[in-house]
PDB file of C-alpha atoms in Angstrom:
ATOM      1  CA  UNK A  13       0.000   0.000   0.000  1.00 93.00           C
ATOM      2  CA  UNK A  14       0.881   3.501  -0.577  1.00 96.00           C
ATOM      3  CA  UNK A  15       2.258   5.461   2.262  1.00 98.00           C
ATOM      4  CA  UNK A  16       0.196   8.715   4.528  1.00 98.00           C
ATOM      5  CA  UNK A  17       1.108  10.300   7.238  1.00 98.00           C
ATOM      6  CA  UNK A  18      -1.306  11.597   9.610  1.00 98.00           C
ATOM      7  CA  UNK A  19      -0.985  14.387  12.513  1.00 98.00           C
ATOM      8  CA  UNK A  20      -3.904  14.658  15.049  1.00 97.00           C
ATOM      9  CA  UNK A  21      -4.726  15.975  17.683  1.00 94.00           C
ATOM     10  CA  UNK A  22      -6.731  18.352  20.143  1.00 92.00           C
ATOM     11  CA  UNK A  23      -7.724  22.152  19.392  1.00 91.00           C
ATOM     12  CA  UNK A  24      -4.437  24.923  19.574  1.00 93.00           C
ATOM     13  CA  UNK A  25      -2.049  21.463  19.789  1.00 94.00           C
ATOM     14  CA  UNK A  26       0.051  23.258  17.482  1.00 95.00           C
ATOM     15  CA  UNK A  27      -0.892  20.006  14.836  1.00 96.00           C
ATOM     16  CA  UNK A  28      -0.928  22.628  11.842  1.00 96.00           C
ATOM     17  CA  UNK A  29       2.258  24.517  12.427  1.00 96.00           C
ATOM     18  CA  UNK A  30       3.586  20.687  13.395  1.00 97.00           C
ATOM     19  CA  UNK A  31       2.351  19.295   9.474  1.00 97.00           C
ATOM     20  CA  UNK A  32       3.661  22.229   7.689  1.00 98.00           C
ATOM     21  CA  UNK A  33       6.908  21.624   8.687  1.00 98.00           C
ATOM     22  CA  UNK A  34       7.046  18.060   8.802  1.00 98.00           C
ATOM     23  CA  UNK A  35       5.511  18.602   5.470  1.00 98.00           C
ATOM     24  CA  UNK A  36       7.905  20.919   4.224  1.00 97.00           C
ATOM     25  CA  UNK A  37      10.681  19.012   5.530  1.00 97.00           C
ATOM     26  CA  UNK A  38       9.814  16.459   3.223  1.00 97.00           C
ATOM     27  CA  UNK A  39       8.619  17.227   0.229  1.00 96.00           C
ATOM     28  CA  UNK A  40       4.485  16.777   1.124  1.00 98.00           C
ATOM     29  CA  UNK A  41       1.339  18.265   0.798  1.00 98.00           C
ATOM     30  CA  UNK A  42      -1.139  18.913   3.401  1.00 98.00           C
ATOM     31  CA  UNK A  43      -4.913  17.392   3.369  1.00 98.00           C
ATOM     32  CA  UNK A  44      -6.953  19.329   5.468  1.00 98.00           C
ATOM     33  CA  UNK A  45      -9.080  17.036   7.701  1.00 97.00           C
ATOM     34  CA  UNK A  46     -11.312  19.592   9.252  1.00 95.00           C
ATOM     35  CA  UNK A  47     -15.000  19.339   8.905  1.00 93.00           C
ATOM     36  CA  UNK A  48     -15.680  23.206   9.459  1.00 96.00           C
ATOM     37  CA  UNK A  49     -12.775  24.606   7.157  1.00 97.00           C
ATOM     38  CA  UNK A  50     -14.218  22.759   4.215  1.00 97.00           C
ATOM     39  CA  UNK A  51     -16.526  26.015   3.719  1.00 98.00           C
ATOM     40  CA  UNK A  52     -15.384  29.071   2.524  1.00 98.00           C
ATOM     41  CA  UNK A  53     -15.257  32.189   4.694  1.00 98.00           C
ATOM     42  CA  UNK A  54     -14.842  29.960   7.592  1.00 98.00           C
ATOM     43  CA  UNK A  55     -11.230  30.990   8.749  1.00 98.00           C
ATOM     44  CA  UNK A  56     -10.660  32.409  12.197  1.00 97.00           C
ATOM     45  CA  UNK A  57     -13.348  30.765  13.821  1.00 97.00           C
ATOM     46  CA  UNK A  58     -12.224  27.616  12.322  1.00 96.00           C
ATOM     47  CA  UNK A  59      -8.623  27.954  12.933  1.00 96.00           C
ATOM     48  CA  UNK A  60      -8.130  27.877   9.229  1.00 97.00           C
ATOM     49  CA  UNK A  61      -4.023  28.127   8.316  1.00 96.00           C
ATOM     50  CA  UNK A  62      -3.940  31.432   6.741  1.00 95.00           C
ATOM     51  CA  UNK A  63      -1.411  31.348   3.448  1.00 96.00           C
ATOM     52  CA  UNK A  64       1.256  33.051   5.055  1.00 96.00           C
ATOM     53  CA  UNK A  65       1.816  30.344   7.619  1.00 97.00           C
ATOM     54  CA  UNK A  66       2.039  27.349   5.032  1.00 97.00           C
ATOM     55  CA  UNK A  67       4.926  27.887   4.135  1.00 96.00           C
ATOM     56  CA  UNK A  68       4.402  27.010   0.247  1.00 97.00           C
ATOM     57  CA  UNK A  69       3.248  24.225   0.959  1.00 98.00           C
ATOM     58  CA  UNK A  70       0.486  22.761  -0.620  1.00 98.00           C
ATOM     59  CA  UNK A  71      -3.033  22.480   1.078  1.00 98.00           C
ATOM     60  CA  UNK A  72      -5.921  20.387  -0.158  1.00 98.00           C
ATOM     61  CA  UNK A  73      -9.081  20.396   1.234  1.00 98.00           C
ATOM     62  CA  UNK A  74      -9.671  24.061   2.431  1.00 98.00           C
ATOM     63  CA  UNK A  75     -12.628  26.195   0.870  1.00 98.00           C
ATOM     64  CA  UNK A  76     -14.235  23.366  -0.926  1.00 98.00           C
ATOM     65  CA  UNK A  77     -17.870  24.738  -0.366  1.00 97.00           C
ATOM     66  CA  UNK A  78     -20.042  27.239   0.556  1.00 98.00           C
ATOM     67  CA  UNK A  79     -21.824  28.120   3.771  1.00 97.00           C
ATOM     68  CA  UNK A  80     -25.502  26.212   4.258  1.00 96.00           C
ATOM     69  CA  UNK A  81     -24.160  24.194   1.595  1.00 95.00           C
ATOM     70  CA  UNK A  82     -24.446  20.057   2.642  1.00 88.00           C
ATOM     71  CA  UNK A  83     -20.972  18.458   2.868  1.00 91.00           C
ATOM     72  CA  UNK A  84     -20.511  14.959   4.269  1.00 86.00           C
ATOM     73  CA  UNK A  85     -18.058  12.371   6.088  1.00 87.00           C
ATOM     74  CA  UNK A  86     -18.609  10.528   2.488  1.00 88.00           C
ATOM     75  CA  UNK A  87     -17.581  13.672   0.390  1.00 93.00           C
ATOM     76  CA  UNK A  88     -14.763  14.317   2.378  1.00 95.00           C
ATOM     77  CA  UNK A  89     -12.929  10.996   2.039  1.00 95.00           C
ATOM     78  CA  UNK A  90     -14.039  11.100  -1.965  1.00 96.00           C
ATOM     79  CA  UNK A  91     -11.826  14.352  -2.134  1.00 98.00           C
ATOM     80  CA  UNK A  92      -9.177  13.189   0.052  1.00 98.00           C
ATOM     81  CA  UNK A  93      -8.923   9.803  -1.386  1.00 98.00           C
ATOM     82  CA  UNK A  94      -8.349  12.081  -5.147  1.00 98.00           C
ATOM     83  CA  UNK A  95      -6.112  14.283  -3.311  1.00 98.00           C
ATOM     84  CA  UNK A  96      -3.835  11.504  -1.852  1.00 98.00           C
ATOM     85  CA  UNK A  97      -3.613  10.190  -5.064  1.00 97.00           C
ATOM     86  CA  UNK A  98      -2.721  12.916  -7.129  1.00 98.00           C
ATOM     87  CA  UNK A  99       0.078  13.886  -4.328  1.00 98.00           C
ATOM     88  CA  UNK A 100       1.191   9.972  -4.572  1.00 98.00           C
ATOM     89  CA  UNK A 101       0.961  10.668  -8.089  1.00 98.00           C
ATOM     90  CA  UNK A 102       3.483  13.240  -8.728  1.00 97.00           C
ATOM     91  CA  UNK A 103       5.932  11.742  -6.204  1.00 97.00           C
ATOM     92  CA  UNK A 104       5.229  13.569  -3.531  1.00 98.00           C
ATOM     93  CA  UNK A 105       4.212  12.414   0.439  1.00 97.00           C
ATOM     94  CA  UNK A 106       0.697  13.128   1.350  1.00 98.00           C
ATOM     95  CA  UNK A 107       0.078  14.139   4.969  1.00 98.00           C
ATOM     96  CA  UNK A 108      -3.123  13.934   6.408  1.00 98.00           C
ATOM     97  CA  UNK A 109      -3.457  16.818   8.881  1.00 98.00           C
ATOM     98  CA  UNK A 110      -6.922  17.892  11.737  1.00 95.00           C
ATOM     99  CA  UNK A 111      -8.923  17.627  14.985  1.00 91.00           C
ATOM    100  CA  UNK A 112     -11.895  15.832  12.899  1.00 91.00           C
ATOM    101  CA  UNK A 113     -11.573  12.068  14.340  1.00 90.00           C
ATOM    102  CA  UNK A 114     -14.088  10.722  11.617  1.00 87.00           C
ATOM    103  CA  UNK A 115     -12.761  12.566   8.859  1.00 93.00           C
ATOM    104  CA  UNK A 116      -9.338  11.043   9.553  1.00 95.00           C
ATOM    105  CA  UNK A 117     -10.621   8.013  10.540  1.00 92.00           C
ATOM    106  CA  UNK A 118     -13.062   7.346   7.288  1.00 93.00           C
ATOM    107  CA  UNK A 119      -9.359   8.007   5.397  1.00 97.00           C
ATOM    108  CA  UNK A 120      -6.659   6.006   7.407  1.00 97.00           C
ATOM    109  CA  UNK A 121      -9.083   3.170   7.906  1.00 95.00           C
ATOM    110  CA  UNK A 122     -10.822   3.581   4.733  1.00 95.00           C
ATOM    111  CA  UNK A 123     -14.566   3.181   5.968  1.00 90.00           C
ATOM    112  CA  UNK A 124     -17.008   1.673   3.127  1.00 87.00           C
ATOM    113  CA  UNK A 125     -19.219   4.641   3.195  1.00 81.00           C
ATOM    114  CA  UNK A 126     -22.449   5.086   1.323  1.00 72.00           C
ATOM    115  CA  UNK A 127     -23.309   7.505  -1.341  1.00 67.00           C
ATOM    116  CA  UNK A 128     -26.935   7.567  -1.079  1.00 71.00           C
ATOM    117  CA  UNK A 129     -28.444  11.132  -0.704  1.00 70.00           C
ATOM    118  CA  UNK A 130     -29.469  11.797   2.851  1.00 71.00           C
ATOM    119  CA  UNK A 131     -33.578  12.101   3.564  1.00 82.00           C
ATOM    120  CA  UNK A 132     -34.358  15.504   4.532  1.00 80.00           C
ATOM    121  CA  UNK A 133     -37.959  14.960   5.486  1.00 87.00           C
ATOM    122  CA  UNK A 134     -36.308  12.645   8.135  1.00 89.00           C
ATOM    123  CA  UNK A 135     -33.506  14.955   8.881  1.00 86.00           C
ATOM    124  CA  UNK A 136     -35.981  18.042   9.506  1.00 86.00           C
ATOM    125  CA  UNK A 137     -38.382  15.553  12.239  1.00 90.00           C
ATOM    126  CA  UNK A 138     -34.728  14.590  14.176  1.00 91.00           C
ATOM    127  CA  UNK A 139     -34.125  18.805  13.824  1.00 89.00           C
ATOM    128  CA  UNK A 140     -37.145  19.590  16.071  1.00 89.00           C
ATOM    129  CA  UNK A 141     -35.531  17.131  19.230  1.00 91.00           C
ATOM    130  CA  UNK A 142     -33.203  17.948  21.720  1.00 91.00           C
ATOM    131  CA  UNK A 143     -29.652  16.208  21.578  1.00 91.00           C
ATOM    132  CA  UNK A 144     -30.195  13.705  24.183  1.00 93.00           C
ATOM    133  CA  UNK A 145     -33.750  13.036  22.546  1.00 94.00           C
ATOM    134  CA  UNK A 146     -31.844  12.273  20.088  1.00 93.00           C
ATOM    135  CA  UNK A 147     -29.390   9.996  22.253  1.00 92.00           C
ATOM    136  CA  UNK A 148     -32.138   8.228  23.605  1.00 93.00           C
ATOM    137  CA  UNK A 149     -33.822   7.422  20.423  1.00 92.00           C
ATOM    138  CA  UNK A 150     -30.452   6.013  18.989  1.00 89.00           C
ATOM    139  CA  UNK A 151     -29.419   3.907  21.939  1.00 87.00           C
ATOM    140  CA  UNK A 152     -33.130   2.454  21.733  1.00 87.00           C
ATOM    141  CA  UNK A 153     -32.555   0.571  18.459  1.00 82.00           C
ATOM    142  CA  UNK A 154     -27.720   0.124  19.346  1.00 81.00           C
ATOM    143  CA  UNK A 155     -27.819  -0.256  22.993  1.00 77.00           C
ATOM    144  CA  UNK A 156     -23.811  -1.227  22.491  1.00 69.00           C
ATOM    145  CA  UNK A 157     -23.389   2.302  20.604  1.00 78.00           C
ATOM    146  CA  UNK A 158     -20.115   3.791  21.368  1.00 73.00           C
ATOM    147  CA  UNK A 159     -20.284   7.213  20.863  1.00 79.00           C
ATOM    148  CA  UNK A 160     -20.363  10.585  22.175  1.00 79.00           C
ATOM    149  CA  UNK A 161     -24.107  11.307  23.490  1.00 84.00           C
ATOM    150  CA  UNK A 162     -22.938  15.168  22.918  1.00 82.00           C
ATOM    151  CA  UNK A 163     -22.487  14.900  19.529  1.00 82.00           C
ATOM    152  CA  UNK A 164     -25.416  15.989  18.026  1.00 87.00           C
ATOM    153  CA  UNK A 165     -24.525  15.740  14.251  1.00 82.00           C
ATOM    154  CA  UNK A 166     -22.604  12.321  14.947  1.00 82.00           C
ATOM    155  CA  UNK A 167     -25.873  10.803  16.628  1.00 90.00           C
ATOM    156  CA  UNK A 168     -27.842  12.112  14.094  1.00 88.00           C
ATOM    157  CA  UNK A 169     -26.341  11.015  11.305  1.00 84.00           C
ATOM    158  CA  UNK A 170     -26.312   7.446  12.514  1.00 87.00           C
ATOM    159  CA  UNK A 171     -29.621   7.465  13.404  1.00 89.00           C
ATOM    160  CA  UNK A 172     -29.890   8.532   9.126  1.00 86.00           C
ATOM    161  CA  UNK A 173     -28.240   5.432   8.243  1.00 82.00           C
ATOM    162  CA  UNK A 174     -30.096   3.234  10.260  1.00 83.00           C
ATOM    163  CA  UNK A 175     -33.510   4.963   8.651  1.00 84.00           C
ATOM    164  CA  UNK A 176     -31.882   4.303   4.864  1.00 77.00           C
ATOM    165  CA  UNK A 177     -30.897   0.437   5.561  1.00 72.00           C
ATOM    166  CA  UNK A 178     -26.770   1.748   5.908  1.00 71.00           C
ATOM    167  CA  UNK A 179     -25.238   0.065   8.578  1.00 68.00           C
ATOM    168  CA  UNK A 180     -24.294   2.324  11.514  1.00 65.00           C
ATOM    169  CA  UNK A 181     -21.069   1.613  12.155  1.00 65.00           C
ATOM    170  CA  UNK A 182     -19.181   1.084   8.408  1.00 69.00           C
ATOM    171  CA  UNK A 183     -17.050  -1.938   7.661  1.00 81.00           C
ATOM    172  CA  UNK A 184     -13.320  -0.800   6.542  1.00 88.00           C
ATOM    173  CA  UNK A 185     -10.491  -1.641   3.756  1.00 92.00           C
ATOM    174  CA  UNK A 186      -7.824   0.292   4.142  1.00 95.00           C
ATOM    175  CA  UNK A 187      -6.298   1.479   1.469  1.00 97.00           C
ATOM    176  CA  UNK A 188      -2.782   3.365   2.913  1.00 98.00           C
ATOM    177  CA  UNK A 189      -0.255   2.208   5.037  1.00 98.00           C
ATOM    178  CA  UNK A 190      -0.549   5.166   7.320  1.00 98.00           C
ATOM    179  CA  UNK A 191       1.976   7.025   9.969  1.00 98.00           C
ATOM    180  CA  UNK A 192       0.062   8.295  13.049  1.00 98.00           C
ATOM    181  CA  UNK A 193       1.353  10.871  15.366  1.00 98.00           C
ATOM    182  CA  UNK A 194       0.101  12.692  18.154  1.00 97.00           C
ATOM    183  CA  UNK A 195      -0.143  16.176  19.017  1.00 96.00           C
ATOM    184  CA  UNK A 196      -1.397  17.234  22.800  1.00 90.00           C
ATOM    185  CA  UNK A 197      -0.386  19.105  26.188  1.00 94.00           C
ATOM    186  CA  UNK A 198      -1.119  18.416  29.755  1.00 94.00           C
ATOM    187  CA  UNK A 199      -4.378  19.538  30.707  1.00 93.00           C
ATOM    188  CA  UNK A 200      -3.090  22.618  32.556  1.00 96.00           C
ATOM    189  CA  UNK A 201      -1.030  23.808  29.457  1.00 96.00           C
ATOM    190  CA  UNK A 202      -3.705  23.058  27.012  1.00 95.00           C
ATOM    191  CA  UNK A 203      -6.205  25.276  28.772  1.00 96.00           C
ATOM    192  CA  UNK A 204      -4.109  28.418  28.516  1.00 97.00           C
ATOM    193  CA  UNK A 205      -3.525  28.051  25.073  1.00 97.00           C
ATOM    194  CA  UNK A 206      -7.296  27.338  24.169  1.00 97.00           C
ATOM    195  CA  UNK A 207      -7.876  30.447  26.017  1.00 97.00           C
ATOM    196  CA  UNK A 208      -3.981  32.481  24.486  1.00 97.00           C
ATOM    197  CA  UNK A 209      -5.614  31.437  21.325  1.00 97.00           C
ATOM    198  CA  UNK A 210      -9.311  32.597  22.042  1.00 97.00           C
ATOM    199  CA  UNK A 211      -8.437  36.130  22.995  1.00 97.00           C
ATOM    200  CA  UNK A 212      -6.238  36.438  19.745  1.00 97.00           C
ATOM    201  CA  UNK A 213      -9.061  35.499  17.224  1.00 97.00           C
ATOM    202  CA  UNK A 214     -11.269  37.887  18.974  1.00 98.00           C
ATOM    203  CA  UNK A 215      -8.354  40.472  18.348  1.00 98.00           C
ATOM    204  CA  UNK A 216      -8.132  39.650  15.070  1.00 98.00           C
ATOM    205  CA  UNK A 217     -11.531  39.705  13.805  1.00 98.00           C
ATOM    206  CA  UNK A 218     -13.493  36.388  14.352  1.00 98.00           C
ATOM    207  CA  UNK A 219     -17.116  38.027  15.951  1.00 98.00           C
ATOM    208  CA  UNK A 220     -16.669  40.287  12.824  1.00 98.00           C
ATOM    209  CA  UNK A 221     -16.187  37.313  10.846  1.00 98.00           C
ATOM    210  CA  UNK A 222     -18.910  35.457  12.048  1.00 98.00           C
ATOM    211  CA  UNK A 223     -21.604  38.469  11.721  1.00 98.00           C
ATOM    212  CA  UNK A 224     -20.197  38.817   8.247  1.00 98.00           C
ATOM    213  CA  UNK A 225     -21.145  35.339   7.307  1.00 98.00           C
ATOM    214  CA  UNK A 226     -24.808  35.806   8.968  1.00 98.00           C
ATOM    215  CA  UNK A 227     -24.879  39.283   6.703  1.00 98.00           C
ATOM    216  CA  UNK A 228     -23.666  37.863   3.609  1.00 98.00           C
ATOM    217  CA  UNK A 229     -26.924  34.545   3.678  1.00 97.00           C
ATOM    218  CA  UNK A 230     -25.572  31.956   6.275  1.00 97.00           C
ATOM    219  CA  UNK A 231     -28.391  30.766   8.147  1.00 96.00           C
ATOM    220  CA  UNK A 232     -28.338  30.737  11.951  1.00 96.00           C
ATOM    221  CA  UNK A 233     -29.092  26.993  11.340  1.00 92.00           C
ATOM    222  CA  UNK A 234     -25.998  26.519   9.538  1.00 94.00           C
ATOM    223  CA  UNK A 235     -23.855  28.505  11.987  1.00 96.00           C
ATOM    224  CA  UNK A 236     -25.386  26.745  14.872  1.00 93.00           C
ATOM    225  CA  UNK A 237     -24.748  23.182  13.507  1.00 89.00           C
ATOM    226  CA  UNK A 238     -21.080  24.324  13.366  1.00 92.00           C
ATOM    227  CA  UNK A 239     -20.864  24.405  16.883  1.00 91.00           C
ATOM    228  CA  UNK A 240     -18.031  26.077  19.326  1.00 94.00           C
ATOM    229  CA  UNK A 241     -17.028  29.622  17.707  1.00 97.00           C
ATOM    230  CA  UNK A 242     -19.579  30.076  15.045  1.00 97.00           C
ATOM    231  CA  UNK A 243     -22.545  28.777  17.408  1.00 95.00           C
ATOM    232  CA  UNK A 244     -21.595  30.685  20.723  1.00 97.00           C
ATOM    233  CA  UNK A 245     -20.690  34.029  18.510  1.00 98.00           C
ATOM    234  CA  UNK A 246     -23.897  33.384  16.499  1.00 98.00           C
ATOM    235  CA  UNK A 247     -25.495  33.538  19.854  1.00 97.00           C
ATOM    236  CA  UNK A 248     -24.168  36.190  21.239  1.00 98.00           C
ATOM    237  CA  UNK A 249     -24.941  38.479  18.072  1.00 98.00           C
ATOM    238  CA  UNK A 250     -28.865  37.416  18.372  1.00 97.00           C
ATOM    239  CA  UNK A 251     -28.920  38.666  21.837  1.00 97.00           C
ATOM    240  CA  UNK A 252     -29.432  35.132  23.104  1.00 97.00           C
ATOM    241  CA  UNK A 253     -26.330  35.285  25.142  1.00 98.00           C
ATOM    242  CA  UNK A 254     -26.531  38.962  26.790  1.00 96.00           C
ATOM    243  CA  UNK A 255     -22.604  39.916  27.420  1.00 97.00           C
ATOM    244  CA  UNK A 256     -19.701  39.264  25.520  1.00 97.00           C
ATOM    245  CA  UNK A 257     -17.779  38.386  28.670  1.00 97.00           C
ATOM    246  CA  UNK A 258     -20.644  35.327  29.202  1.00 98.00           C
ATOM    247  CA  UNK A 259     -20.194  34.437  25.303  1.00 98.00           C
ATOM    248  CA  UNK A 260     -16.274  34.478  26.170  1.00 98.00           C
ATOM    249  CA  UNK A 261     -16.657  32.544  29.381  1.00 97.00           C
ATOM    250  CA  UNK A 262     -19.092  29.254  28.013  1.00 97.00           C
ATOM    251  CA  UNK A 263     -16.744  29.374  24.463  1.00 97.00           C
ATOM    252  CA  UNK A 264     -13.844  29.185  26.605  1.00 97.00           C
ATOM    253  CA  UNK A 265     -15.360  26.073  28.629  1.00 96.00           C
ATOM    254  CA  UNK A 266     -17.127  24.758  25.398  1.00 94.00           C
ATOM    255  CA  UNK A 267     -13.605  24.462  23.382  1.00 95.00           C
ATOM    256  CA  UNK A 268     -12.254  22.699  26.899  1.00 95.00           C
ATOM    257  CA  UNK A 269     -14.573  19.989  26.832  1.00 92.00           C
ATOM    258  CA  UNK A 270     -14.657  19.581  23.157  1.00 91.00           C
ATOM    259  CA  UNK A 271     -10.788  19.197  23.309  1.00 92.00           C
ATOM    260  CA  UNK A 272     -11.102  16.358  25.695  1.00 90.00           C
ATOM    261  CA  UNK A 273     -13.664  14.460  24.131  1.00 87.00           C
ATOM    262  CA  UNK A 274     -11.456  14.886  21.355  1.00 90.00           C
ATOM    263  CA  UNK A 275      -8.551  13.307  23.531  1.00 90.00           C
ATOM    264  CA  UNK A 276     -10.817  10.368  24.445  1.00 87.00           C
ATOM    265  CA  UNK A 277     -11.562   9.525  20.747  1.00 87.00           C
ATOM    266  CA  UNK A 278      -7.721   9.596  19.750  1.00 92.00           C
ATOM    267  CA  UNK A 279      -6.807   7.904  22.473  1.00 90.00           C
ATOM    268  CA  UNK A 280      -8.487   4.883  21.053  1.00 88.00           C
ATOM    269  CA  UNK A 281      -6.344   4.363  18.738  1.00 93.00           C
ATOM    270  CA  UNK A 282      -3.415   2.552  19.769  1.00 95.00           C
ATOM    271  CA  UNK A 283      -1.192   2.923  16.315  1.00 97.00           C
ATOM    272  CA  UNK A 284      -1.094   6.913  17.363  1.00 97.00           C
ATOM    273  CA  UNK A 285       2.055   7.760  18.440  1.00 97.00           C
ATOM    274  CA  UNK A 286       2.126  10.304  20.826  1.00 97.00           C
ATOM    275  CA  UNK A 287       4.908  13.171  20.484  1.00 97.00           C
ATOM    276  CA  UNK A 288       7.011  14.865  23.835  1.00 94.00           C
ATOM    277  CA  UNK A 289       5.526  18.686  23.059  1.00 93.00           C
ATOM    278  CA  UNK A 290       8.128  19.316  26.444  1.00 92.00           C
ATOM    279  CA  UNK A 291      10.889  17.735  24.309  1.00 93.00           C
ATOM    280  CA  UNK A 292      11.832  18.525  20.351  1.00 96.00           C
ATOM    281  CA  UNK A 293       8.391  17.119  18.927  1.00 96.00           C
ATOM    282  CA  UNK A 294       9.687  18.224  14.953  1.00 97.00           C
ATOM    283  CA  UNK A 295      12.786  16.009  15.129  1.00 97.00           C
ATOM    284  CA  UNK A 296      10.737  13.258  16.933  1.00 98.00           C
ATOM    285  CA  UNK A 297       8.538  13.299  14.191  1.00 98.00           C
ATOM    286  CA  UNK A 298      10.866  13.418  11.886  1.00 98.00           C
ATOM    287  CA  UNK A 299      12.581  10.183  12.719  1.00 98.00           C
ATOM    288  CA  UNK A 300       9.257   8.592  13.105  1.00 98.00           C
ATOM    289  CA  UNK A 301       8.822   9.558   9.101  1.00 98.00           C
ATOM    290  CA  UNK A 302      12.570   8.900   8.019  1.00 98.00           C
ATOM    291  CA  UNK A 303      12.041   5.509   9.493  1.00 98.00           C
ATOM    292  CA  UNK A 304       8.335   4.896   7.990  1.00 98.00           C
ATOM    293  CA  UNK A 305       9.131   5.911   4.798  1.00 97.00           C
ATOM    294  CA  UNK A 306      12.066   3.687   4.370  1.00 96.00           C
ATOM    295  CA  UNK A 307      10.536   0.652   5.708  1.00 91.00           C
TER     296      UNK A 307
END
């Protein structure tokens, strides 16, 4: 099998700044694996890597569609299954970089997904209940479920498969030989750079961005779904969160939690290999790929 490389890991890990070097270092191009900066216009809130950061390196994957528009687990490993090829293709190494655990997941273990069109009659009655409605209903019909009750989209789109005859839970063929490493902190560490990296988007421009995207025809639907960012900041702007020190606060605490669920889904995965941030995580890497890529 062909060779990827794949860097994961929590929100402000570092995991982009991480790729683009290991990237650069040698000779590869960067898939995106993010299932929010597939959209256009979607960049601070998303923690999109702006063009001056990548260092000429190639990125695939970023700005694929537009906001409200319907973009799937299914079209996102069609795209990144192209991409990987192409890169493969011109003799390059394809690196597989993002905080999406399905995204990477439905690539590195190469999930049999379905293309049939979702049911939006279906979708709109599963709209009006509350997430652990939701929960409830799906655990009903796969008591053994494992999955996070808090994911609304994740439980929602299962419970679509199970109404179209998919199975829930996708059979796999791999189709790479893939490198896993890890990017995290200690708790302690990780929470002041959640909240180092909160203040500076705000600095920058990110409630701006967000009431720009409401301005220019994103639905409050769409920005909601999106979660963290664009659904407290959507909030906020509507006047259903009063202050933007209580927006600020619950973000702060929503991106915390989010990070460790993230945590507990990587963790899973015993191939990951987990890098020393305390030590020199590049070279560590790096050895990890010199020694992959001549196997």
């Amino acid at each position: 099998m062909k060779k990827l490389i794949a860097i994961v890991g929590t929100n402000a890990s570092g995991k982009s700044g991480l790729g683009v070097r290991l990237a650069s270092r040698f000779g590869g191009e960067i898939i995106s694996a993010d299932s929010r900066q597939v959209f256009k216009g979607l960049d601070l809130g998303s923690g999109k890597i702006a063009p001056e950061e990548m260092m000429g390196v190639p990125h695939h994957l970023l700005d694929v569609c537009a906001p409200n528009d319907f973009y799937s687990m299914a079209d996102f490993q069609k795209q990144a299954y192209e991409a990987i090829d192409d890169i493969h293709a011109r003799g390059k190494t394809p690196f597989i970089v993002g905080g999406t655990g399905l995204y990477v997941a439905s690539v590195t273990e190469g999930y049999l997904l379905s293309d049939k069109m979702p049911n939006l009659e279906y979708r709109d009655e599963l709209e009006k209940l509350s997430t652990p409605e939701l929960y409830e209903m799906l655990i009903k019909v796969m008591p053994d479920i494992e999955i996070d009750r808090h994911n609304r989209n994740r439980v929602m789109r299962v419970l679509e498969k199970i109404e179209s005859g998919d199975d829930a839970i996708p059979s796999s063929e791999k189709k790479y030989d893939t490198l896993k490493i890890g990017v995290s902190w200690d708790r302690e560490t990780l929470k002041a750079r959640i909240d180092e990296r909160l203040v500076r988007r705000v600095k920058q421009g990110m409630i701006e961005e967000v009431k720009n995207l409401l301005d220019q025809g994103a639905t409050v639907e769409f920005m909601m779904k999106l979660g963290l960012e664009y659904r407290f900041i959507t909030q906020y702007l509507t006047g259903e969160i009063a202050s933007l020190d209580e927006m600020l606060d619950g973000l702060s605490k929503a991106i915390k939690k989010f990070a460790k669920r993230q945590m507990t889904w990587f963790r899973r995965d015993s191939e990951i290999h987990w890098l020393d941030m305390t030590g020199n995580p590049d070279d560590e890497a790096a050895k990890l790929i010199e020694k992959f890529l001549n196997e």
